[in-house]
Short mmCIF file of C-alpha atoms in Angstrom, two decimals:
data_model
loop_
_atom_site.label_atom_id
_atom_site.label_comp_id
_atom_site.label_asym_id
_atom_site.label_seq_id
_atom_site.Cartn_x
_atom_site.Cartn_y
_atom_site.Cartn_z
CA MET A 143 218.16 81.07 141.34
CA LYS A 144 220.80 84.10 141.81
CA ASP A 145 220.49 86.53 144.56
CA LYS A 146 218.62 89.59 143.10
CA LYS A 147 221.19 92.00 144.82
CA GLU A 148 224.23 90.14 143.06
CA VAL A 149 225.93 92.49 141.18
CA LEU A 150 225.91 91.84 137.08
CA LEU A 151 227.55 94.65 135.83
CA GLU A 152 231.24 96.20 137.04
CA ILE A 153 231.55 99.20 134.99
CA SER A 154 234.72 100.35 136.37
CA GLY A 155 236.66 104.04 135.31
CA ILE A 156 235.86 103.77 131.38
CA LYS A 157 237.61 106.43 129.27
CA LYS A 158 237.32 106.31 125.57
CA GLU A 159 239.29 108.49 122.73
CA TYR A 160 239.00 108.71 119.06
CA LYS A 161 241.74 110.28 117.07
CA GLU A 162 240.44 113.49 114.92
CA LYS A 163 239.81 113.53 111.30
CA GLY A 164 242.83 114.84 109.07
CA LEU A 165 245.22 112.78 107.85
CA PHE A 166 248.14 114.77 109.64
CA ASN A 167 245.84 115.73 112.43
CA LYS A 168 247.42 113.74 115.72
CA ASN A 169 244.85 115.12 118.18
CA THR A 170 242.32 113.10 120.03
CA LYS A 171 238.80 113.84 121.53
CA ARG A 172 237.58 112.50 124.46
CA VAL A 173 234.20 111.01 124.52
CA LEU A 174 233.77 108.84 127.45
CA ASN A 175 235.72 110.50 131.16
CA GLY A 176 236.07 107.37 133.77
CA VAL A 177 232.26 106.38 134.15
CA SER A 178 231.75 104.35 137.17
CA PHE A 179 229.20 102.43 138.40
CA THR A 180 227.05 98.95 138.79
CA LEU A 181 223.76 97.05 138.01
CA GLU A 182 222.38 95.00 139.88
CA LYS A 183 220.76 91.77 138.60
CA GLY A 184 217.37 92.17 137.83
CA LYS A 185 217.52 95.73 137.89
CA CYS A 186 216.91 98.37 135.34
CA LEU A 187 218.61 101.70 135.15
CA GLY A 188 218.67 104.86 132.87
CA ILE A 189 220.73 106.61 131.22
CA ILE A 190 219.38 109.96 130.42
CA GLY A 191 221.97 112.89 128.74
CA GLU A 192 221.72 114.95 126.07
CA SER A 193 222.76 114.74 122.48
CA GLY A 194 226.37 114.11 122.51
CA SER A 195 227.03 113.34 125.66
CA GLY A 196 228.72 109.78 125.02
CA LYS A 197 226.18 107.53 126.68
CA SER A 198 225.45 105.52 123.19
CA THR A 199 228.97 105.32 122.86
CA LEU A 200 229.34 103.83 126.73
CA GLY A 201 226.40 101.81 125.85
CA ARG A 202 228.32 99.84 123.19
CA ILE A 203 231.66 99.47 125.27
CA ILE A 204 229.50 98.59 128.12
CA THR A 205 227.69 95.40 125.45
CA GLY A 206 231.47 94.92 124.00
CA ILE A 207 230.72 95.99 120.84
CA GLU A 208 233.73 98.81 121.14
CA LYS A 209 236.77 98.78 123.43
CA PRO A 210 237.25 100.96 126.08
CA THR A 211 240.72 103.51 125.66
CA LYS A 212 241.05 102.42 129.67
CA GLY A 213 238.86 100.80 132.06
CA THR A 214 236.81 98.16 132.40
CA VAL A 215 233.68 96.38 132.37
CA LYS A 216 233.10 93.07 134.45
CA PHE A 217 229.80 90.80 133.90
CA TYR A 218 230.09 88.63 137.02
CA GLY A 219 233.51 89.60 137.84
CA LYS A 220 234.90 88.75 134.48
CA ASP A 221 236.02 91.43 132.00
CA ILE A 222 234.23 91.20 128.57
CA HIS A 223 237.20 92.94 126.75
CA SER A 224 239.49 89.87 128.15
CA LYS A 225 240.23 88.05 124.93
CA GLU A 226 239.46 84.81 126.89
CA ASN A 227 235.91 86.44 128.09
CA ARG A 228 234.71 87.25 124.84
CA SER A 229 232.35 84.70 124.73
CA ILE A 230 230.01 86.61 127.72
CA CYS A 231 229.05 88.75 125.40
CA GLN A 232 226.78 85.82 123.90
CA ASN A 233 224.55 87.01 127.79
CA MET A 234 224.00 90.86 126.70
CA SER A 235 222.37 92.23 123.60
CA ILE A 236 220.89 95.33 122.45
CA VAL A 237 218.20 96.74 120.61
CA PHE A 238 218.86 100.48 118.88
CA GLN A 239 216.93 103.49 118.08
CA ASN A 240 216.66 102.74 114.25
CA TYR A 241 215.12 99.34 113.40
CA THR A 242 214.68 99.64 109.80
CA ASP A 243 218.96 100.57 109.96
CA SER A 244 218.90 97.42 112.26
CA VAL A 245 217.44 94.08 110.07
CA ASN A 246 217.74 93.09 106.56
CA PRO A 247 215.00 94.47 104.15
CA GLY A 248 215.51 90.99 102.33
CA PHE A 249 214.73 89.09 105.18
CA THR A 250 211.62 87.32 106.70
CA VAL A 251 210.51 87.89 110.39
CA ALA A 252 211.06 84.74 110.89
CA ASP A 253 215.10 85.22 108.86
CA ILE A 254 215.20 87.89 111.42
CA ILE A 255 214.76 86.55 114.10
CA ALA A 256 216.39 83.22 113.77
CA GLU A 257 219.93 85.30 113.03
CA PRO A 258 221.84 84.41 116.50
CA LEU A 259 220.42 80.65 116.97
CA ILE A 260 221.41 79.99 113.75
CA VAL A 261 224.90 81.87 114.32
CA GLY A 262 225.45 81.49 118.09
CA ASN A 263 223.72 78.28 118.93
CA GLY A 264 223.91 75.70 116.19
CA MET A 265 220.26 74.73 116.45
CA LYS A 266 218.46 72.15 114.07
CA LYS A 267 215.94 73.27 111.91
CA ARG A 268 213.28 71.51 113.62
CA GLN A 269 214.06 73.62 116.60
CA ILE A 270 214.01 76.39 115.71
CA VAL A 271 211.07 76.65 114.24
CA ASP A 272 209.13 75.58 117.66
CA GLU A 273 211.63 78.73 119.01
CA LEU A 274 210.58 81.47 116.46
CA LYS A 275 206.70 80.83 116.90
CA GLU A 276 207.05 81.05 121.16
CA LEU A 277 209.82 84.29 120.16
CA ILE A 278 207.11 85.90 118.01
CA GLU A 279 204.59 85.59 120.70
CA ALA A 280 206.30 86.45 123.27
CA VAL A 281 206.64 89.85 121.74
CA GLY A 282 202.41 90.38 121.23
CA LEU A 283 202.92 89.58 117.46
CA THR A 284 201.33 86.22 115.57
CA GLU A 285 203.11 83.18 113.91
CA GLU A 286 201.95 85.15 110.39
CA PHE A 287 204.31 87.66 111.33
CA LEU A 288 207.20 85.18 110.45
CA GLY A 289 206.58 85.52 106.37
CA ARG A 290 206.77 89.02 106.95
CA TYR A 291 209.09 91.67 105.47
CA PRO A 292 210.44 94.68 107.22
CA HIS A 293 208.30 97.07 104.80
CA GLN A 294 205.26 95.09 105.93
CA LEU A 295 205.52 96.23 109.39
CA SER A 296 204.86 99.54 110.84
CA GLY A 297 207.35 100.87 113.17
CA GLY A 298 205.98 99.39 116.33
CA GLN A 299 205.42 95.99 115.01
CA LEU A 300 209.18 95.97 113.73
CA GLN A 301 210.57 97.22 117.10
CA ARG A 302 208.87 93.85 118.47
CA VAL A 303 210.93 91.23 115.92
CA CYS A 304 214.21 93.33 116.49
CA ILE A 305 213.41 92.82 120.38
CA ALA A 306 212.32 89.59 120.04
CA ARG A 307 215.36 88.71 118.26
CA SER A 308 217.28 90.47 121.22
CA ILE A 309 216.23 87.48 123.06
CA ALA A 310 216.29 85.07 121.11
CA ASN A 311 219.59 83.79 122.90
CA LYS A 312 218.33 84.33 126.26
CA PRO A 313 220.51 86.80 127.47
CA GLU A 314 220.57 87.77 131.30
CA PHE A 315 221.31 91.70 130.21
CA LEU A 316 219.46 94.10 127.97
CA MET A 317 220.83 97.32 126.52
CA LEU A 318 217.98 99.36 125.42
CA ASP A 319 219.59 102.01 123.15
CA GLU A 320 217.22 104.86 121.85
CA ALA A 321 214.60 101.91 121.53
CA VAL A 322 211.76 103.51 121.85
CA SER A 323 212.85 107.28 120.64
CA SER A 324 211.50 106.28 117.09
CA LEU A 325 207.69 105.56 117.89
CA ASP A 326 204.91 107.44 118.54
CA VAL A 327 204.11 107.90 121.75
CA SER A 328 200.93 105.62 121.97
CA THR A 329 203.49 102.73 120.66
CA GLN A 330 206.46 103.94 123.19
CA VAL A 331 203.98 103.04 126.23
CA GLU A 332 202.95 99.57 124.51
CA VAL A 333 206.43 98.85 124.01
CA LEU A 334 207.58 99.16 127.18
CA ASN A 335 205.35 97.60 128.84
CA LEU A 336 206.52 94.77 126.75
CA LEU A 337 210.18 95.22 128.16
CA LYS A 338 208.21 95.58 131.61
CA LYS A 339 206.69 91.69 130.88
CA LEU A 340 209.76 90.43 129.25
CA LYS A 341 211.47 91.47 131.84
CA ASP A 342 209.84 89.58 134.25
CA GLU A 343 209.61 86.63 132.31
CA TYR A 344 213.10 86.08 131.05
CA ASP A 345 214.85 87.33 134.32
CA LEU A 346 216.22 90.01 131.90
CA SER A 347 218.58 93.11 133.74
CA TYR A 348 218.13 96.23 131.57
CA ILE A 349 220.01 99.64 130.68
CA PHE A 350 218.13 102.29 129.53
CA VAL A 351 220.01 104.43 127.53
CA THR A 352 217.82 107.94 126.49
CA HIS A 353 216.91 111.40 126.12
CA ASP A 354 213.32 111.03 127.91
CA LEU A 355 213.12 111.14 130.85
CA LEU A 356 209.14 109.98 130.82
CA THR A 357 210.69 106.61 129.54
CA ILE A 358 212.82 106.20 132.32
CA THR A 359 210.92 106.98 134.98
CA TYR A 360 208.21 104.39 133.55
CA ILE A 361 210.59 101.16 133.43
CA CYS A 362 213.64 102.05 135.74
CA ASP A 363 214.59 101.17 139.05
CA SER A 364 217.72 103.62 139.12
CA ILE A 365 218.74 107.10 136.43
CA ILE A 366 222.14 108.75 136.08
CA PHE A 367 222.47 111.69 134.77
CA PHE A 368 225.26 111.95 132.31
CA LYS A 369 226.90 114.72 130.51
CA ASP A 370 229.97 115.10 128.91
CA GLY A 371 231.64 111.94 129.25
CA MET A 372 230.94 111.85 132.34
CA ILE A 373 228.22 111.26 135.40
CA GLU A 374 226.24 113.92 136.46
CA GLU A 375 224.26 112.45 139.08
CA LYS A 376 222.75 109.34 139.63
CA ILE A 377 219.66 108.42 142.04
CA ASP A 378 219.73 105.20 143.01
CA ASP A 379 216.31 105.16 144.29
CA ILE A 380 213.75 106.19 141.36
CA ASN A 381 211.33 107.38 143.43
CA ASP A 382 213.85 110.23 144.93
CA MET A 383 213.75 111.96 141.79
CA GLY A 384 212.24 115.13 143.74
CA LYS A 385 215.80 115.03 145.46
CA ILE A 386 218.20 115.53 142.38
CA GLU A 387 220.38 118.47 143.03
CA LYS A 388 222.48 119.82 140.14
CA ASP A 389 221.37 122.27 137.82
CA TYR A 390 222.40 119.78 134.48
CA SER A 391 219.89 117.22 136.26
CA LYS A 392 216.80 119.90 137.25
CA ARG A 393 217.63 120.84 133.76
CA LEU A 394 216.20 117.73 131.92
CA LEU A 395 213.63 117.15 135.11
CA ASN A 396 212.05 120.60 134.28
CA ALA A 397 210.93 119.97 130.80
CA VAL A 398 208.76 117.18 131.60
CA ILE A 399 207.77 117.72 135.55
CA GLU A 400 206.66 120.94 136.66
CA PHE A 401 208.12 121.22 140.97
#
């Protein structure tokens, strides 16, 4: 087993620019402006910021969905955006906020969870059936759910299915992009408890991107306050939340915690 203090992810100088819309418009808009931090194996880092701060764009870059304009994302020291290292992204997975748009409505739950098993592993049918039973039970649902369709599930159940799919390939790292924000409060707590359990059972490391500070304090070990594409402040120990210094961080904190 690897040392828990081993650096799993190293994000260095990430910048991201997009061309602004318009046929003759040559201007660019910078969304990320030199973001750097590390994530230790086995830890959960929370990234909190207001809408439009660039945190979701950062999440897509960290998981290899998008490329940075400048900077590197290294997984165990290897740049995931280098052509020769693209297979590294199989060790990463992402759970999105909008669970409805994340699945094919014509697929059964079994089809949804099996996608990465078929594409990534080339497993035989019998192996897939056994794996599906294990995965559906791992997220707190019963085997009978495998034959259901998305419209037959509640929001919390469907997000559990998305989580089952995300761990199907046994990744080491999970990006959670507003993964519980569309759920009601009681269901949020249930899913967060599930994520805590899976973190230990599957030896996972998390980055939790959200605008909800309460979510972060419930599950994360450390926290980054994100503003205008940059790190405004970083707290290495979630127990030190009372020591934050920046006005922006205090404003987000004051929204849920009374000093």
